[in-house]
Amino acid sequence: SIKYKSFLTINVLEDTTNTIFKDAISTFIEKKSRPQPIIIKRNRMELPFAVQLMRTSYNTVDELDFVPMDIFQKQFFLFRQSEWEDYKSVYTNILQGDLADPSYFDFISYCQYAVISDRIKQGQTNFIERVGAEGEAIVVTRNSNIKKNEDIPYLHSNIVGNKLLRFIEDTYSSDLALRGINSTRADPNTFNLVAQEVLDLLTINSYSISSQIQQYNLLNKFDLNDKNSYIFKITLKSPVNLWSQQVLRYRNDKPINDFENKILEAVANRMGFSYRVISTDISNKKDLNHIIK
């Protein structure tokens, strides 16, 4: 049987009012304590790339079958509206729907991933989804191999990363060398070179002002105790997800919109390496730094 918890668990008007009040207080406190957006100079994104980031994230939700997409779309719309006025009070000239504007992309990508995270926590295995203009009801069953909702954030990130890497390869095939990307015996220097080439393409699309990856010798600091591990530092100058990534991490949402890590993990896996983010911080109020293993 299919249960809609939002309707079935609240039966008394008093309970409903109390729940709404608690949620409103919790939301107010979270909004006031979260990292606040700041106005920084960022170039307009290449629109096809911005669309691809949003569309790939959405399509992967649909592919993993953990939420009716009509419900997801409705929650996304309502969440976006609830966040819009506060955000617009900082970026007064922002236009809703202008996806190439990095300030708007930062906002809408945050909304998308906040809702993805919330729906994963409530992930369903069987549900009715309404599709098409007539709202035809269809029964959807999640892949039986995905047994736990806790597994979905990694699966979503992994699928998104691989799809975006293929998009980059297909779009820039004449300009992109990516030498060694399909070698399972690649060395760290080759990974560094390939990863930098991918980051350069992100920069070309104005995903950030500039970006760099370099090998980083901090094994003792992070106490990894693994002589076969390689540490790299990735720095993105004024990326389009600067604010959204901070807030998603603050809220402990999973997955988050760290597209740079998703794509580079796909690169690393293709070359026979594992990939793990072990530290993320902000420098100069506008630069995003990842330490990866």
PDB file of C-alpha atoms in Angstrom, residues 138-293:
ATOM      1  CA  ILE A 138       1.347   5.408 -13.112  1.00  0.00           C
ATOM      2  CA  VAL A 139       2.838   3.050 -10.526  1.00  0.00           C
ATOM      3  CA  VAL A 140       6.608   3.388 -10.034  1.00  0.00           C
ATOM      4  CA  THR A 141       8.825   0.889  -8.227  1.00  0.00           C
ATOM      5  CA  ARG A 142      12.366   1.742  -7.172  1.00  0.00           C
ATOM      6  CA  ASN A 143      15.249  -0.482  -8.252  1.00  0.00           C
ATOM      7  CA  SER A 144      15.360  -3.300  -5.703  1.00  0.00           C
ATOM      8  CA  ASN A 145      19.150  -2.989  -5.475  1.00  0.00           C
ATOM      9  CA  ILE A 146      18.730   0.436  -3.833  1.00  0.00           C
ATOM     10  CA  LYS A 147      17.631  -0.821  -0.451  1.00  0.00           C
ATOM     11  CA  LYS A 148      18.501   2.132   1.797  1.00  0.00           C
ATOM     12  CA  ASN A 149      17.774   5.818   1.354  1.00  0.00           C
ATOM     13  CA  GLU A 150      21.203   6.497   2.839  1.00  0.00           C
ATOM     14  CA  ASP A 151      22.760   5.072  -0.338  1.00  0.00           C
ATOM     15  CA  ILE A 152      20.968   7.484  -2.671  1.00  0.00           C
ATOM     16  CA  PRO A 153      23.087  10.664  -2.136  1.00  0.00           C
ATOM     17  CA  TYR A 154      26.250   8.915  -3.344  1.00  0.00           C
ATOM     18  CA  LEU A 155      24.426   7.243  -6.236  1.00  0.00           C
ATOM     19  CA  HIS A 156      22.973  10.579  -7.326  1.00  0.00           C
ATOM     20  CA  SER A 157      26.368  12.321  -7.186  1.00  0.00           C
ATOM     21  CA  ASN A 158      28.062   9.465  -9.013  1.00  0.00           C
ATOM     22  CA  ILE A 159      25.520   9.393 -11.841  1.00  0.00           C
ATOM     23  CA  VAL A 160      25.505  13.191 -12.193  1.00  0.00           C
ATOM     24  CA  GLY A 161      29.317  13.289 -12.299  1.00  0.00           C
ATOM     25  CA  ASN A 162      29.563  10.638 -14.997  1.00  0.00           C
ATOM     26  CA  LYS A 163      26.857  12.251 -17.115  1.00  0.00           C
ATOM     27  CA  LEU A 164      28.510  15.661 -16.878  1.00  0.00           C
ATOM     28  CA  LEU A 165      31.905  14.212 -17.778  1.00  0.00           C
ATOM     29  CA  ARG A 166      30.375  12.604 -20.873  1.00  0.00           C
ATOM     30  CA  PHE A 167      28.730  15.921 -21.733  1.00  0.00           C
ATOM     31  CA  ILE A 168      32.103  17.670 -21.491  1.00  0.00           C
ATOM     32  CA  GLU A 169      33.766  15.015 -23.651  1.00  0.00           C
ATOM     33  CA  ASP A 170      31.013  15.151 -26.289  1.00  0.00           C
ATOM     34  CA  THR A 171      30.827  18.969 -26.343  1.00  0.00           C
ATOM     35  CA  TYR A 172      34.556  19.655 -26.423  1.00  0.00           C
ATOM     36  CA  SER A 173      35.811  16.551 -28.231  1.00  0.00           C
ATOM     37  CA  SER A 174      37.755  18.593 -30.798  1.00  0.00           C
ATOM     38  CA  ASP A 175      39.448  20.781 -28.179  1.00  0.00           C
ATOM     39  CA  LEU A 176      39.841  18.343 -25.309  1.00  0.00           C
ATOM     40  CA  ALA A 177      42.780  15.990 -25.081  1.00  0.00           C
ATOM     41  CA  LEU A 178      42.190  14.378 -21.672  1.00  0.00           C
ATOM     42  CA  ARG A 179      45.267  12.288 -22.282  1.00  0.00           C
ATOM     43  CA  GLY A 180      45.352   9.235 -20.064  1.00  0.00           C
ATOM     44  CA  ILE A 181      41.782   9.519 -18.817  1.00  0.00           C
ATOM     45  CA  ASN A 182      40.979   5.956 -19.857  1.00  0.00           C
ATOM     46  CA  SER A 183      44.162   4.490 -18.430  1.00  0.00           C
ATOM     47  CA  THR A 184      43.669   2.375 -15.304  1.00  0.00           C
ATOM     48  CA  ARG A 185      47.427   2.571 -14.681  1.00  0.00           C
ATOM     49  CA  ALA A 186      47.635   6.335 -14.604  1.00  0.00           C
ATOM     50  CA  ASP A 187      49.924   8.062 -12.124  1.00  0.00           C
ATOM     51  CA  PRO A 188      48.992  11.037  -9.901  1.00  0.00           C
ATOM     52  CA  ASN A 189      50.698  13.506 -12.240  1.00  0.00           C
ATOM     53  CA  THR A 190      48.524  12.365 -15.129  1.00  0.00           C
ATOM     54  CA  PHE A 191      45.416  12.735 -12.983  1.00  0.00           C
ATOM     55  CA  ASN A 192      46.566  16.228 -12.017  1.00  0.00           C
ATOM     56  CA  LEU A 193      46.961  17.208 -15.691  1.00  0.00           C
ATOM     57  CA  VAL A 194      43.604  15.757 -16.759  1.00  0.00           C
ATOM     58  CA  ALA A 195      41.793  17.257 -13.757  1.00  0.00           C
ATOM     59  CA  GLN A 196      43.274  20.692 -14.513  1.00  0.00           C
ATOM     60  CA  GLU A 197      42.089  20.424 -18.103  1.00  0.00           C
ATOM     61  CA  VAL A 198      38.566  19.659 -16.899  1.00  0.00           C
ATOM     62  CA  LEU A 199      38.680  22.552 -14.418  1.00  0.00           C
ATOM     63  CA  ASP A 200      39.837  24.843 -17.226  1.00  0.00           C
ATOM     64  CA  LEU A 201      36.733  23.886 -19.187  1.00  0.00           C
ATOM     65  CA  LEU A 202      34.575  24.724 -16.183  1.00  0.00           C
ATOM     66  CA  THR A 203      36.275  28.120 -16.122  1.00  0.00           C
ATOM     67  CA  ILE A 204      35.633  28.601 -19.854  1.00  0.00           C
ATOM     68  CA  ASN A 205      31.940  28.117 -19.043  1.00  0.00           C
ATOM     69  CA  SER A 206      32.295  30.731 -16.264  1.00  0.00           C
ATOM     70  CA  TYR A 207      31.655  28.167 -13.546  1.00  0.00           C
ATOM     71  CA  SER A 208      34.383  30.065 -11.700  1.00  0.00           C
ATOM     72  CA  ILE A 209      36.711  32.987 -12.426  1.00  0.00           C
ATOM     73  CA  SER A 210      39.642  30.570 -12.371  1.00  0.00           C
ATOM     74  CA  SER A 211      40.434  27.157 -10.909  1.00  0.00           C
ATOM     75  CA  GLN A 212      43.481  25.128 -10.008  1.00  0.00           C
ATOM     76  CA  ILE A 213      44.399  21.680  -8.734  1.00  0.00           C
ATOM     77  CA  GLN A 214      47.769  20.890  -7.212  1.00  0.00           C
ATOM     78  CA  GLN A 215      49.274  17.993  -5.327  1.00  0.00           C
ATOM     79  CA  TYR A 216      49.255  18.668  -1.606  1.00  0.00           C
ATOM     80  CA  ASN A 217      51.481  16.945   0.932  1.00  0.00           C
ATOM     81  CA  LEU A 218      49.453  17.042   4.127  1.00  0.00           C
ATOM     82  CA  LEU A 219      49.243  13.392   5.111  1.00  0.00           C
ATOM     83  CA  ASN A 220      50.272  14.097   8.697  1.00  0.00           C
ATOM     84  CA  LYS A 221      47.777  16.920   9.116  1.00  0.00           C
ATOM     85  CA  PHE A 222      44.879  14.719   8.069  1.00  0.00           C
ATOM     86  CA  ASP A 223      46.269  11.597   9.727  1.00  0.00           C
ATOM     87  CA  LEU A 224      45.417   9.391   6.773  1.00  0.00           C
ATOM     88  CA  ASN A 225      48.095   6.818   7.560  1.00  0.00           C
ATOM     89  CA  ASP A 226      48.196   5.646   3.985  1.00  0.00           C
ATOM     90  CA  LYS A 227      51.425   5.948   2.032  1.00  0.00           C
ATOM     91  CA  ASN A 228      49.571   5.063  -1.182  1.00  0.00           C
ATOM     92  CA  SER A 229      47.208   8.038  -0.882  1.00  0.00           C
ATOM     93  CA  TYR A 230      47.703  11.224  -2.851  1.00  0.00           C
ATOM     94  CA  ILE A 231      46.408  14.540  -1.578  1.00  0.00           C
ATOM     95  CA  PHE A 232      45.310  17.348  -3.890  1.00  0.00           C
ATOM     96  CA  LYS A 233      44.053  20.840  -3.242  1.00  0.00           C
ATOM     97  CA  ILE A 234      41.410  22.299  -5.549  1.00  0.00           C
ATOM     98  CA  THR A 235      40.771  26.044  -5.516  1.00  0.00           C
ATOM     99  CA  LEU A 236      37.931  27.724  -7.377  1.00  0.00           C
ATOM    100  CA  LYS A 237      37.894  31.505  -7.509  1.00  0.00           C
ATOM    101  CA  SER A 238      34.399  32.941  -7.047  1.00  0.00           C
ATOM    102  CA  PRO A 239      32.480  29.847  -8.236  1.00  0.00           C
ATOM    103  CA  VAL A 240      28.803  29.979  -9.136  1.00  0.00           C
ATOM    104  CA  ASN A 241      27.927  27.673  -6.221  1.00  0.00           C
ATOM    105  CA  LEU A 242      29.866  29.588  -3.568  1.00  0.00           C
ATOM    106  CA  TRP A 243      26.904  30.469  -1.334  1.00  0.00           C
ATOM    107  CA  SER A 244      24.721  27.474  -2.104  1.00  0.00           C
ATOM    108  CA  GLN A 245      27.434  24.957  -1.331  1.00  0.00           C
ATOM    109  CA  GLN A 246      28.111  26.602   2.033  1.00  0.00           C
ATOM    110  CA  VAL A 247      24.438  26.595   3.011  1.00  0.00           C
ATOM    111  CA  LEU A 248      23.838  23.023   1.876  1.00  0.00           C
ATOM    112  CA  ARG A 249      26.817  21.890   3.960  1.00  0.00           C
ATOM    113  CA  TYR A 250      25.595  23.938   6.921  1.00  0.00           C
ATOM    114  CA  ARG A 251      22.174  22.298   6.691  1.00  0.00           C
ATOM    115  CA  ASN A 252      23.830  18.883   6.351  1.00  0.00           C
ATOM    116  CA  ASP A 253      22.007  18.288   3.085  1.00  0.00           C
ATOM    117  CA  LYS A 254      23.152  15.318   1.026  1.00  0.00           C
ATOM    118  CA  PRO A 255      23.979  15.346  -1.807  1.00  0.00           C
ATOM    119  CA  ILE A 256      25.195  18.900  -2.390  1.00  0.00           C
ATOM    120  CA  ASN A 257      25.803  20.796  -5.629  1.00  0.00           C
ATOM    121  CA  ASP A 258      29.597  20.438  -5.706  1.00  0.00           C
ATOM    122  CA  PHE A 259      29.643  19.717  -9.437  1.00  0.00           C
ATOM    123  CA  GLU A 260      33.417  20.167  -9.561  1.00  0.00           C
ATOM    124  CA  ASN A 261      33.872  17.202  -7.222  1.00  0.00           C
ATOM    125  CA  LYS A 262      31.277  15.072  -8.983  1.00  0.00           C
ATOM    126  CA  ILE A 263      33.022  15.526 -12.330  1.00  0.00           C
ATOM    127  CA  LEU A 264      36.542  15.047 -10.975  1.00  0.00           C
ATOM    128  CA  GLU A 265      35.470  11.907  -9.124  1.00  0.00           C
ATOM    129  CA  ALA A 266      34.235  10.550 -12.461  1.00  0.00           C
ATOM    130  CA  VAL A 267      37.655  11.394 -13.929  1.00  0.00           C
ATOM    131  CA  ALA A 268      39.472   9.706 -11.028  1.00  0.00           C
ATOM    132  CA  ASN A 269      37.337   6.571 -11.211  1.00  0.00           C
ATOM    133  CA  ARG A 270      37.905   6.335 -14.962  1.00  0.00           C
ATOM    134  CA  MET A 271      41.642   6.382 -14.260  1.00  0.00           C
ATOM    135  CA  GLY A 272      41.476   3.750 -11.529  1.00  0.00           C
ATOM    136  CA  PHE A 273      41.633   6.086  -8.525  1.00  0.00           C
ATOM    137  CA  SER A 274      39.209   6.540  -5.656  1.00  0.00           C
ATOM    138  CA  TYR A 275      38.192  10.094  -4.763  1.00  0.00           C
ATOM    139  CA  ARG A 276      37.141  11.525  -1.430  1.00  0.00           C
ATOM    140  CA  VAL A 277      36.692  15.090  -0.194  1.00  0.00           C
ATOM    141  CA  ILE A 278      38.260  15.342   3.248  1.00  0.00           C
ATOM    142  CA  SER A 279      38.062  19.091   3.820  1.00  0.00           C
ATOM    143  CA  THR A 280      36.309  22.140   2.356  1.00  0.00           C
ATOM    144  CA  ASP A 281      36.747  25.771   3.349  1.00  0.00           C
ATOM    145  CA  ILE A 282      36.296  29.319   2.085  1.00  0.00           C
ATOM    146  CA  SER A 283      39.178  31.774   1.760  1.00  0.00           C
ATOM    147  CA  ASN A 284      39.055  35.512   1.037  1.00  0.00           C
ATOM    148  CA  LYS A 285      35.261  35.232   1.452  1.00  0.00           C
ATOM    149  CA  LYS A 286      34.958  34.216  -2.203  1.00  0.00           C
ATOM    150  CA  ASP A 287      37.251  31.289  -2.978  1.00  0.00           C
ATOM    151  CA  LEU A 288      36.253  27.659  -2.481  1.00  0.00           C
ATOM    152  CA  ASN A 289      38.943  25.168  -1.475  1.00  0.00           C
ATOM    153  CA  HIS A 290      38.690  21.377  -1.384  1.00  0.00           C
ATOM    154  CA  ILE A 291      41.276  18.960  -0.048  1.00  0.00           C
ATOM    155  CA  ILE A 292      40.759  15.608  -1.735  1.00  0.00           C
ATOM    156  CA  LYS A 293      42.269  12.183  -1.312  1.00  0.00           C
TER     157      LYS A 293
END
